[in-house]
């Protein structure tokens, strides 16, 4: 059971928009920055969003992040088949003194 | 930036293994580093982190007392000494570079390709 809760899967058609939620508590998301990672099949994770809503260079603006209270959301617009991957949220948990990840969400682009 | 892990392999339960992560392309001592693992077909699990200066470390409860993280500034290398290995430690182990010097960060801007550790008799 992960400290951060994500839906196991989401799906949408090419060109559409999808959101992935990440729910936590005051000891983690509520008081720390959230990062999002994309993991394509058979590859290492890749940083998509950091500090809740910032994109590293090279990440298209189709990807966005937001945070409200103890929840965070990753948004992807203009879905492409190449976006099919597993997505993970992560943040530091002050109570655990540990980094915590969500269980991951598998995105299917139908 | 390049991170190259090595040292994975097959080990019996109760055995030990030391993973290495050779870093290049950045000022190694300026950034915290972490180990993150992924069991077959499962999600990401953070294992351990060490500060840029090496003076602060943190561990997941699942490995505390069994694993030790360290870094060698002269060799630009990160290590993970794994003792008392269990079947549930079987995973691909990734090293990851943090974007800050402190351990309390979830922002990893570069990852290695991973090294597989299999604990089995």
Coordinates of N, CA and C in Angstrom, one line a residue:
Chain A
X1 N 0.8 -1.2 0.0 CA 0.0 0.0 0.0 C 0.9 1.2 0.0
X2 N 0.8 2.1 -1.1 CA 1.6 3.3 -1.2 C 1.1 4.4 -0.3
X3 N 2.0 5.2 0.1 CA 1.6 6.4 0.9 C 0.8 7.4 0.1
X4 N 1.2 7.5 -1.2 CA 0.5 8.4 -2.1 C -0.4 7.5 -3.0
X5 N -1.6 8.0 -3.2 CA -2.6 7.2 -3.9 C -2.8 7.7 -5.3
X6 N -2.6 6.9 -6.3 CA -2.9 7.2 -7.7 C -3.8 6.1 -8.2
X7 N -4.6 6.5 -9.3 CA -5.5 5.5 -9.9 C -4.6 4.5 -10.7
X8 N -4.9 3.3 -10.7 CA -4.1 2.3 -11.3 C -3.9 2.5 -12.8
X9 N -5.0 3.0 -13.4 CA -5.0 3.2 -14.9 C -5.9 4.3 -15.3
X10 N -5.6 4.9 -16.4 CA -6.4 5.9 -17.1 C -6.3 5.7 -18.6
X11 N -7.3 6.1 -19.3 CA -7.2 6.0 -20.8 C -7.9 7.1 -21.5
X12 N -7.5 7.4 -22.7 CA -8.2 8.4 -23.5 C -7.7 8.2 -24.9
X13 N -8.4 8.9 -25.8 CA -8.1 8.8 -27.2 C -7.0 9.8 -27.6
X14 N -6.4 9.5 -28.7 CA -5.3 10.4 -29.2 C -5.9 11.8 -29.4
X15 N -5.1 12.8 -29.0 CA -5.6 14.2 -29.1 C -6.4 14.7 -28.0
X16 N -6.9 13.8 -27.1 CA -7.7 14.2 -26.0 C -6.8 14.6 -24.8
X17 N -7.4 14.9 -23.7 CA -6.7 15.3 -22.5 C -7.0 14.3 -21.4
X18 N -6.0 14.1 -20.5 CA -6.2 13.2 -19.4 C -5.5 13.8 -18.1
X19 N -6.1 13.5 -17.0 CA -5.5 13.9 -15.7 C -5.2 12.7 -14.9
X20 N -4.2 12.8 -14.1 CA -3.8 11.7 -13.2 C -3.7 12.3 -11.8
X21 N -4.4 11.8 -10.8 CA -4.4 12.4 -9.5 C -3.4 11.7 -8.6
X22 N -3.0 12.4 -7.6 CA -2.0 11.8 -6.6 C -2.5 12.4 -5.2
X23 N -2.9 11.5 -4.4 CA -3.5 12.0 -3.1 C -2.6 11.6 -1.9
X24 N -2.3 12.5 -1.1 CA -1.4 12.3 0.1 C -2.0 12.8 1.4
X25 N -1.1 13.4 2.2 CA -1.5 13.9 3.5 C -0.7 15.2 3.8
X26 N -0.9 15.8 4.9 CA -0.2 17.0 5.3 C 1.3 16.7 5.6
X27 N 1.6 15.5 5.8 CA 3.0 15.2 6.1 C 3.9 15.0 4.8
X28 N 3.2 14.9 3.7 CA 3.9 14.8 2.5 C 3.5 15.8 1.4
X29 N 2.5 15.6 0.6 CA 2.1 16.6 -0.4 C 1.7 17.9 0.2
X30 N 1.1 17.9 1.4 CA 0.6 19.1 2.0 C 1.7 20.1 2.3
X31 N 3.0 19.6 2.5 CA 4.0 20.5 2.9 C 5.3 20.3 2.2
X32 N 5.2 19.7 1.0 CA 6.4 19.5 0.2 C 6.1 19.5 -1.3
X33 N 7.1 19.8 -2.1 CA 7.0 19.8 -3.5 C 6.7 18.4 -4.0
X34 N 6.0 18.4 -5.1 CA 5.6 17.1 -5.8 C 6.4 17.1 -7.1
X35 N 6.9 15.9 -7.5 CA 7.5 15.6 -8.8 C 6.7 14.5 -9.5
X36 N 6.7 14.5 -10.8 CA 6.1 13.5 -11.6 C 7.1 12.9 -12.5
X37 N 7.0 11.6 -12.7 CA 7.9 10.8 -13.6 C 7.1 10.0 -14.6
X38 N 7.7 9.9 -15.8 CA 7.2 9.1 -16.8 C 8.1 7.9 -17.0
X39 N 7.6 6.7 -17.1 CA 8.4 5.5 -17.3 C 7.9 4.8 -18.5
X40 N 8.5 4.9 -19.6 CA 8.2 4.2 -20.8 C 8.6 2.7 -20.6
X41 N 7.9 1.8 -21.3 CA 8.2 0.4 -21.1 C 9.7 0.0 -21.3
X42 N 10.3 -0.6 -20.3 CA 11.7 -1.1 -20.4 C 12.7 0.0 -20.2
X43 N 12.3 1.2 -19.8 CA 13.3 2.3 -19.6 C 13.3 2.8 -18.2
X44 N 14.3 3.6 -17.9 CA 14.3 4.3 -16.6 C 13.3 5.4 -16.5
X45 N 12.9 5.8 -15.3 CA 12.0 6.9 -15.2 C 12.6 8.2 -15.7
X46 N 11.7 9.1 -16.1 CA 12.2 10.4 -16.6 C 11.4 11.5 -15.9
X47 N 12.1 12.5 -15.5 CA 11.4 13.6 -14.8 C 10.6 14.4 -15.7
X48 N 9.3 14.6 -15.4 CA 8.3 15.3 -16.2 C 8.0 16.7 -15.6
X49 N 7.7 16.7 -14.3 CA 7.3 17.9 -13.5 C 8.1 17.9 -12.2
X50 N 8.6 19.0 -11.8 CA 9.2 19.2 -10.5 C 8.6 20.4 -9.8
X51 N 8.8 20.5 -8.5 CA 8.2 21.6 -7.7 C 6.8 21.9 -8.1
X52 N 6.0 20.9 -8.1 CA 4.5 20.9 -8.4 C 4.1 21.2 -9.8
X53 N 4.8 22.2 -10.4 CA 4.3 22.6 -11.7 C 5.4 23.1 -12.7
X54 N 6.6 22.8 -12.4 CA 7.7 23.2 -13.3 C 8.1 22.1 -14.3
X55 N 8.4 22.5 -15.5 CA 8.8 21.5 -16.5 C 10.3 21.6 -16.8
X56 N 11.0 20.5 -16.7 CA 12.5 20.5 -17.1 C 12.6 20.9 -18.6
X57 N 13.7 21.4 -19.0 CA 13.9 21.8 -20.4 C 13.7 20.5 -21.2
X58 N 13.0 20.7 -22.3 CA 12.8 19.5 -23.2 C 11.5 18.8 -23.0
X59 N 10.8 19.1 -21.9 CA 9.5 18.6 -21.7 C 8.4 19.5 -22.3
X60 N 7.6 19.0 -23.2 CA 6.7 19.8 -23.9 C 5.6 20.4 -23.0
X61 N 5.0 21.5 -23.4 CA 4.0 22.1 -22.5 C 2.7 21.4 -22.5
X62 N 2.6 20.3 -23.2 CA 1.4 19.4 -23.1 C 1.3 18.8 -21.8
X63 N 2.4 18.8 -21.1 CA 2.5 18.2 -19.7 C 2.4 19.3 -18.7
X64 N 1.5 19.2 -17.7 CA 1.4 20.3 -16.7 C 1.2 19.6 -15.3
X65 N 1.5 20.4 -14.3 CA 1.3 19.9 -12.9 C 0.6 20.9 -12.1
X66 N -0.1 20.5 -11.1 CA -0.7 21.4 -10.1 C -0.8 20.7 -8.8
X67 N -1.0 21.5 -7.8 CA -1.2 21.0 -6.4 C -2.2 21.8 -5.6
X68 N -3.0 21.2 -4.9 CA -4.0 21.8 -4.0 C -4.1 21.1 -2.8
X69 N -3.7 21.7 -1.6 CA -3.8 21.0 -0.4 C -2.9 19.8 -0.3
X70 N -3.6 18.6 -0.1 CA -2.8 17.4 0.0 C -3.0 16.5 -1.3
X71 N -3.3 17.1 -2.4 CA -3.4 16.4 -3.7 C -2.7 17.1 -4.8
X72 N -2.2 16.3 -5.7 CA -1.5 16.9 -6.9 C -2.1 16.2 -8.1
X73 N -2.0 16.9 -9.2 CA -2.5 16.4 -10.5 C -1.6 16.6 -11.6
X74 N -1.4 15.6 -12.4 CA -0.7 15.7 -13.7 C -1.6 15.8 -14.8
X75 N -1.5 16.7 -15.7 CA -2.3 16.8 -16.9 C -1.5 16.6 -18.2
X76 N -2.1 15.9 -19.1 CA -1.5 15.7 -20.4 C -2.5 16.1 -21.5
X77 N -2.2 17.0 -22.3 CA -3.1 17.4 -23.4 C -2.6 16.9 -24.7
X78 N -3.4 16.9 -25.7 CA -3.0 16.4 -27.1 C -2.3 15.1 -27.0
X79 N -3.0 14.1 -26.4 CA -2.4 12.8 -26.2 C -1.9 12.1 -27.5
X80 N -0.7 11.5 -27.3 CA -0.1 10.8 -28.5 C 0.1 9.4 -28.0
X81 N 0.2 8.5 -29.0 CA 0.5 7.1 -28.7 C 1.8 6.9 -27.9
X82 N 2.7 7.8 -28.2 CA 4.0 7.7 -27.5 C 4.0 8.1 -26.0
X83 N 2.8 8.6 -25.6 CA 2.6 9.0 -24.2 C 2.2 7.8 -23.3
X84 N 2.0 6.6 -24.0 CA 1.6 5.4 -23.2 C 2.8 5.0 -22.4
X85 N 2.6 5.0 -21.1 CA 3.6 4.8 -20.1 C 3.0 4.7 -18.7
X86 N 3.9 4.4 -17.8 CA 3.5 4.5 -16.4 C 3.9 5.8 -15.8
X87 N 3.1 6.5 -15.0 CA 3.4 7.8 -14.4 C 3.3 7.7 -12.9
X88 N 4.3 8.3 -12.3 CA 4.5 8.2 -10.8 C 4.6 9.6 -10.3
X89 N 3.9 9.8 -9.2 CA 4.1 11.1 -8.4 C 5.1 10.7 -7.2
X90 N 5.8 11.7 -6.7 CA 6.7 11.5 -5.6 C 6.9 12.8 -4.8
X91 N 7.1 12.6 -3.5 CA 7.4 13.7 -2.7 C 8.1 13.2 -1.4
X92 N 8.6 14.2 -0.6 CA 9.2 13.8 0.6 C 8.2 13.8 1.7
X93 N 8.3 12.8 2.6 CA 7.3 12.7 3.7 C 8.1 13.1 5.0
X94 N 7.6 14.1 5.6 CA 8.3 14.6 6.8 C 8.2 13.7 8.0
X95 N 7.1 13.0 8.1 CA 6.8 12.1 9.3 C 7.7 10.9 9.1
X96 N 7.8 10.3 7.9 CA 8.6 9.1 7.7 C 10.0 9.4 7.5
X97 N 10.4 10.7 7.2 CA 11.7 11.1 6.8 C 12.2 10.2 5.7
X98 N 11.3 10.1 4.7 CA 11.6 9.2 3.6 C 10.9 9.8 2.3
X99 N 11.4 9.5 1.2 CA 10.8 9.8 -0.1 C 9.7 8.8 -0.3
X100 N 8.6 9.2 -0.8 CA 7.5 8.3 -1.1 C 7.0 8.5 -2.5
X101 N 6.7 7.4 -3.2 CA 6.1 7.4 -4.5 C 4.7 7.0 -4.5
X102 N 3.9 7.4 -5.5 CA 2.6 6.8 -5.7 C 2.8 5.4 -6.3
X103 N 1.7 4.7 -6.3 CA 1.8 3.3 -6.8 C 1.9 3.3 -8.4
X104 N 1.7 4.4 -9.0 CA 1.9 4.4 -10.5 C 0.5 4.3 -11.2
X105 N 0.5 5.0 -12.3 CA -0.7 5.0 -13.1 C -0.3 4.6 -14.6
X106 N -1.0 3.6 -15.1 CA -0.7 3.2 -16.5 C -1.6 4.0 -17.4
X107 N -1.0 4.7 -18.3 CA -1.8 5.5 -19.3 C -1.9 4.7 -20.6
X108 N -3.1 4.5 -21.0 CA -3.4 3.9 -22.3 C -4.0 4.9 -23.3
X109 N -3.4 5.1 -24.4 CA -3.9 6.0 -25.4 C -4.6 5.1 -26.5
X110 N -5.9 5.1 -26.4 CA -6.8 4.2 -27.2 C -6.7 4.5 -28.7
Chain B
X1 N 25.4 14.5 -18.6 CA 25.3 13.8 -17.3 C 25.2 12.3 -17.7
X2 N 25.9 11.5 -17.0 CA 25.8 10.0 -17.2 C 25.9 9.3 -15.9
X3 N 25.0 8.4 -15.7 CA 25.0 7.5 -14.5 C 25.0 6.1 -14.9
X4 N 26.0 5.3 -14.5 CA 26.2 3.9 -14.9 C 26.3 3.0 -13.7
X5 N 25.2 2.2 -13.5 CA 25.2 1.3 -12.4 C 25.9 0.0 -12.8
X6 N 26.4 -0.7 -11.8 CA 27.0 -2.0 -11.9 C 27.0 -2.7 -10.6
X7 N 27.2 -4.0 -10.7 CA 27.3 -4.8 -9.4 C 26.1 -5.7 -9.2
X8 N 25.1 -5.6 -10.0 CA 23.9 -6.5 -9.8 C 24.2 -7.9 -10.2
X9 N 23.3 -8.8 -9.8 CA 23.5 -10.2 -10.1 C 22.7 -11.1 -9.3
X10 N 22.9 -12.4 -9.3 CA 22.2 -13.4 -8.6 C 22.9 -13.6 -7.2
X11 N 22.2 -13.6 -6.1 CA 22.7 -13.8 -4.8 C 21.8 -14.6 -4.0
X12 N 22.3 -15.4 -3.1 CA 21.4 -16.3 -2.3 C 20.8 -15.4 -1.1
X13 N 19.7 -15.8 -0.6 CA 19.1 -15.2 0.5 C 20.1 -15.2 1.7
X14 N 20.2 -14.0 2.3 CA 21.2 -13.8 3.4 C 22.5 -13.3 2.9
X15 N 22.7 -13.3 1.6 CA 24.0 -12.9 1.1 C 24.1 -11.4 1.0
X16 N 25.3 -10.9 0.4 CA 25.6 -9.5 0.3 C 25.9 -9.2 -1.1
X17 N 25.8 -7.9 -1.5 CA 26.1 -7.4 -2.8 C 26.4 -5.9 -2.6
X18 N 27.3 -5.4 -3.4 CA 27.6 -4.0 -3.4 C 27.3 -3.4 -4.8
X19 N 26.4 -2.5 -4.9 CA 26.2 -1.8 -6.2 C 27.0 -0.5 -6.3
X20 N 27.4 -0.2 -7.5 CA 28.1 1.0 -7.8 C 27.4 1.8 -8.8
X21 N 27.6 3.1 -8.8 CA 27.0 4.0 -9.8 C 28.1 5.1 -10.1
X22 N 28.6 4.9 -11.3 CA 29.7 5.9 -11.8 C 29.0 7.1 -12.4
X23 N 29.4 8.3 -11.9 CA 28.7 9.5 -12.3 C 29.7 10.3 -13.1
X24 N 29.2 11.0 -14.1 CA 30.1 11.9 -14.9 C 29.2 13.0 -15.5
X25 N 29.8 14.1 -15.8 CA 29.1 15.2 -16.5 C 28.6 16.3 -15.6
X26 N 28.8 16.2 -14.3 CA 28.4 17.2 -13.3 C 29.3 17.2 -12.1
X27 N 29.2 18.2 -11.3 CA 30.0 18.3 -10.0 C 29.4 17.4 -9.0
X28 N 29.9 16.2 -8.9 CA 29.3 15.1 -8.1 C 29.0 15.5 -6.7
X29 N 29.9 16.2 -6.0 CA 29.7 16.5 -4.6 C 28.7 17.6 -4.4
X30 N 28.2 18.2 -5.4 CA 27.2 19.3 -5.3 C 25.8 18.8 -5.2
X31 N 25.5 17.5 -5.4 CA 24.2 17.0 -5.5 C 24.0 15.8 -4.7
X32 N 22.8 15.7 -4.0 CA 22.4 14.5 -3.4 C 22.2 13.4 -4.4
X33 N 22.3 12.1 -4.0 CA 22.1 11.0 -4.8 C 21.2 10.0 -4.1
X34 N 20.4 9.3 -4.9 CA 19.5 8.3 -4.3 C 19.6 6.9 -5.1
X35 N 19.1 5.9 -4.4 CA 18.9 4.6 -5.0 C 17.4 4.4 -5.0
X36 N 16.8 4.0 -6.1 CA 15.4 3.7 -6.2 C 15.3 2.3 -6.9
X37 N 14.4 1.5 -6.4 CA 14.3 0.2 -7.0 C 12.9 -0.1 -7.5
X38 N 12.8 -1.1 -8.3 CA 11.6 -1.5 -9.0 C 11.5 -3.0 -9.1
X39 N 10.7 -3.6 -8.3 CA 10.5 -5.1 -8.3 C 9.9 -5.4 -9.7
X40 N 10.0 -6.6 -10.2 CA 9.4 -7.0 -11.5 C 7.9 -6.8 -11.5
X41 N 7.5 -6.0 -12.4 CA 6.1 -5.7 -12.6 C 5.5 -4.8 -11.6
X42 N 6.3 -4.2 -10.7 CA 5.8 -3.3 -9.6 C 6.2 -1.9 -9.9
X43 N 5.8 -1.0 -8.9 CA 6.1 0.4 -9.0 C 7.5 0.8 -8.4
X44 N 7.7 2.1 -8.4 CA 9.0 2.6 -7.9 C 9.0 2.6 -6.4
X45 N 10.1 2.2 -5.8 CA 10.3 2.3 -4.4 C 11.6 2.9 -4.1
X46 N 11.6 4.1 -3.4 CA 12.8 4.7 -2.9 C 13.5 3.9 -1.9
X47 N 14.8 3.8 -2.0 CA 15.6 2.9 -1.1 C 16.4 3.8 -0.1
X48 N 17.2 4.7 -0.6 CA 18.1 5.4 0.2 C 18.6 6.7 -0.5
X49 N 19.0 7.7 0.3 CA 19.6 8.9 -0.2 C 20.8 9.4 0.6
X50 N 21.7 10.1 -0.1 CA 22.8 10.6 0.6 C 23.0 12.1 0.1
X51 N 23.4 12.9 1.0 CA 23.6 14.3 0.7 C 24.8 14.5 -0.2
X52 N 24.9 15.7 -0.8 CA 26.0 16.0 -1.6 C 27.4 15.9 -0.9
X53 N 27.4 16.3 0.3 CA 28.6 16.2 1.1 C 28.9 14.9 1.7
X54 N 27.9 14.0 1.7 CA 28.0 12.7 2.2 C 27.7 12.6 3.7
X55 N 27.4 13.8 4.3 CA 27.2 13.8 5.8 C 25.8 13.5 6.3
X56 N 24.9 13.3 5.4 CA 23.5 13.0 5.8 C 23.0 11.9 4.9
X57 N 22.4 10.9 5.5 CA 21.8 9.8 4.8 C 20.4 9.5 5.3
X58 N 19.6 8.8 4.5 CA 18.3 8.4 4.8 C 18.0 7.1 4.2
X59 N 17.1 6.3 4.8 CA 16.8 4.9 4.3 C 15.3 4.7 4.5
X60 N 14.8 3.9 3.5 CA 13.5 3.3 3.7 C 13.4 2.3 4.8
X61 N 12.3 2.2 5.5 CA 12.2 1.3 6.6 C 12.5 -0.1 6.2
X62 N 12.2 -0.5 4.9 CA 12.3 -1.8 4.5 C 13.8 -2.3 4.3
X63 N 14.7 -1.3 4.3 CA 16.1 -1.7 4.2 C 17.0 -1.2 5.3
X64 N 16.4 -0.4 6.2 CA 17.2 0.2 7.3 C 17.9 -0.9 8.1
X65 N 19.1 -0.7 8.4 CA 19.9 -1.7 9.2 C 20.5 -2.8 8.3
X66 N 20.1 -2.9 7.1 CA 20.7 -3.9 6.2 C 21.5 -3.3 5.0
X67 N 21.0 -2.1 4.6 CA 21.7 -1.5 3.4 C 22.5 -0.2 3.9
X68 N 23.6 0.1 3.3 CA 24.3 1.3 3.6 C 24.7 2.0 2.3
X69 N 24.3 3.3 2.3 CA 24.7 4.1 1.1 C 25.9 4.9 1.4
X70 N 26.7 5.1 0.4 CA 28.0 5.9 0.6 C 28.4 6.5 -0.8
X71 N 29.3 7.4 -0.7 CA 29.8 8.0 -2.0 C 31.3 8.3 -1.8
X72 N 32.0 8.3 -3.0 CA 33.4 8.5 -3.0 C 33.6 9.7 -3.9
X73 N 33.9 10.9 -3.4 CA 34.1 12.1 -4.2 C 35.3 11.9 -5.2
X74 N 36.3 11.2 -4.7 CA 37.5 11.1 -5.6 C 37.3 10.2 -6.8
X75 N 36.3 9.3 -6.7 CA 36.0 8.4 -7.8 C 34.6 8.8 -8.5
X76 N 34.0 9.8 -8.0 CA 32.7 10.2 -8.5 C 31.7 9.0 -8.6
X77 N 31.7 8.3 -7.5 CA 30.9 7.0 -7.5 C 30.0 6.9 -6.3
X78 N 28.8 6.4 -6.5 CA 27.9 6.2 -5.5 C 27.8 4.7 -5.2
X79 N 27.6 4.3 -4.0 CA 27.6 2.9 -3.6 C 26.3 2.5 -2.8
X80 N 25.9 1.3 -2.9 CA 24.9 0.7 -2.0 C 25.4 -0.7 -1.6
X81 N 25.8 -0.7 -0.3 CA 26.1 -2.0 0.2 C 24.9 -2.7 0.8
X82 N 24.6 -3.9 0.3 CA 23.3 -4.6 0.6 C 23.7 -5.9 1.3
X83 N 23.3 -6.0 2.6 CA 23.6 -7.2 3.4 C 22.2 -7.8 3.8
X84 N 22.3 -9.1 4.2 CA 21.2 -9.8 4.7 C 20.0 -9.8 3.6
X85 N 20.4 -10.0 2.4 CA 19.4 -9.9 1.3 C 18.3 -10.9 1.4
X86 N 17.1 -10.4 1.0 CA 15.9 -11.2 1.0 C 15.3 -11.3 -0.4
X87 N 14.4 -12.3 -0.5 CA 13.8 -12.5 -1.9 C 13.1 -11.2 -2.3
X88 N 12.5 -10.5 -1.3 CA 11.7 -9.3 -1.6 C 12.6 -8.1 -2.0
X89 N 13.9 -8.3 -1.9 CA 14.9 -7.2 -2.4 C 15.1 -7.4 -3.9
X90 N 14.6 -8.4 -4.5 CA 14.8 -8.6 -6.0 C 14.1 -7.5 -6.7
X91 N 14.9 -6.8 -7.5 CA 14.5 -5.6 -8.2 C 15.5 -5.1 -9.2
X92 N 15.1 -4.2 -10.0 CA 16.1 -3.4 -10.8 C 16.4 -2.2 -9.9
X93 N 17.7 -1.9 -9.6 CA 18.1 -0.8 -8.8 C 18.6 0.3 -9.7
X94 N 18.0 1.5 -9.5 CA 18.4 2.7 -10.3 C 19.1 3.6 -9.3
X95 N 20.2 4.3 -9.8 CA 20.7 5.4 -9.1 C 20.2 6.7 -9.8
X96 N 20.0 7.7 -9.0 CA 19.4 8.9 -9.5 C 20.0 10.1 -8.9
X97 N 20.2 11.1 -9.7 CA 20.8 12.4 -9.3 C 19.7 13.3 -8.9
X98 N 19.9 13.9 -7.7 CA 18.9 14.9 -7.2 C 19.3 16.2 -7.8
X99 N 18.3 17.1 -7.7 CA 18.5 18.5 -8.3 C 19.0 19.4 -7.2
X100 N 19.2 18.9 -5.9 CA 19.6 19.7 -4.8 C 20.7 18.9 -4.0
X101 N 21.3 19.6 -3.1 CA 22.3 19.0 -2.3 C 21.8 18.2 -1.1
X102 N 20.5 18.5 -0.7 CA 20.0 17.8 0.5 C 19.3 16.5 0.1
X103 N 19.1 15.7 1.1 CA 18.4 14.4 0.9 C 16.9 14.5 0.7
X104 N 16.3 15.5 1.4 CA 14.9 15.6 1.4 C 14.3 16.2 0.1
X105 N 14.5 15.6 -1.0 CA 14.0 16.1 -2.2 C 13.5 14.9 -3.0
X106 N 12.5 15.1 -3.8 CA 11.9 14.1 -4.7 C 12.2 14.4 -6.2
X107 N 13.0 15.4 -6.4 CA 13.3 15.8 -7.8 C 14.7 15.1 -8.2
X108 N 14.5 14.2 -9.1 CA 15.7 13.5 -9.7 C 15.7 13.8 -11.2
X109 N 16.7 14.5 -11.6 CA 16.7 15.0 -13.0 C 17.5 14.0 -13.9
X110 N 18.3 13.1 -13.4 CA 18.9 12.1 -14.2 C 18.9 10.8 -13.5
X111 N 18.7 9.7 -14.3 CA 18.7 8.3 -13.8 C 19.6 7.5 -14.6
X112 N 20.1 6.4 -13.9 CA 20.9 5.5 -14.6 C 20.0 4.5 -15.3
X113 N 20.6 3.5 -16.0 CA 19.8 2.5 -16.7 C 19.3 1.4 -15.9
X114 N 19.9 1.3 -14.7 CA 19.4 0.3 -13.7 C 20.3 -1.0 -13.8
X115 N 20.4 -1.7 -12.6 CA 21.1 -3.0 -12.6 C 20.2 -3.9 -11.8
X116 N 20.1 -5.1 -12.3 CA 19.1 -6.1 -11.7 C 19.8 -6.9 -10.6
X117 N 19.1 -7.0 -9.5 CA 19.5 -7.8 -8.4 C 18.5 -8.9 -8.2
X118 N 18.9 -10.1 -8.2 CA 18.0 -11.2 -8.0 C 18.5 -12.0 -6.8
X119 N 17.6 -12.1 -5.8 CA 17.9 -12.9 -4.6 C 17.1 -14.2 -4.6
X120 N 17.8 -15.2 -4.8 CA 17.2 -16.5 -4.9 C 18.1 -17.7 -4.6
X121 N 17.6 -18.8 -4.1 CA 18.5 -19.9 -3.9 C 18.4 -20.9 -5.0

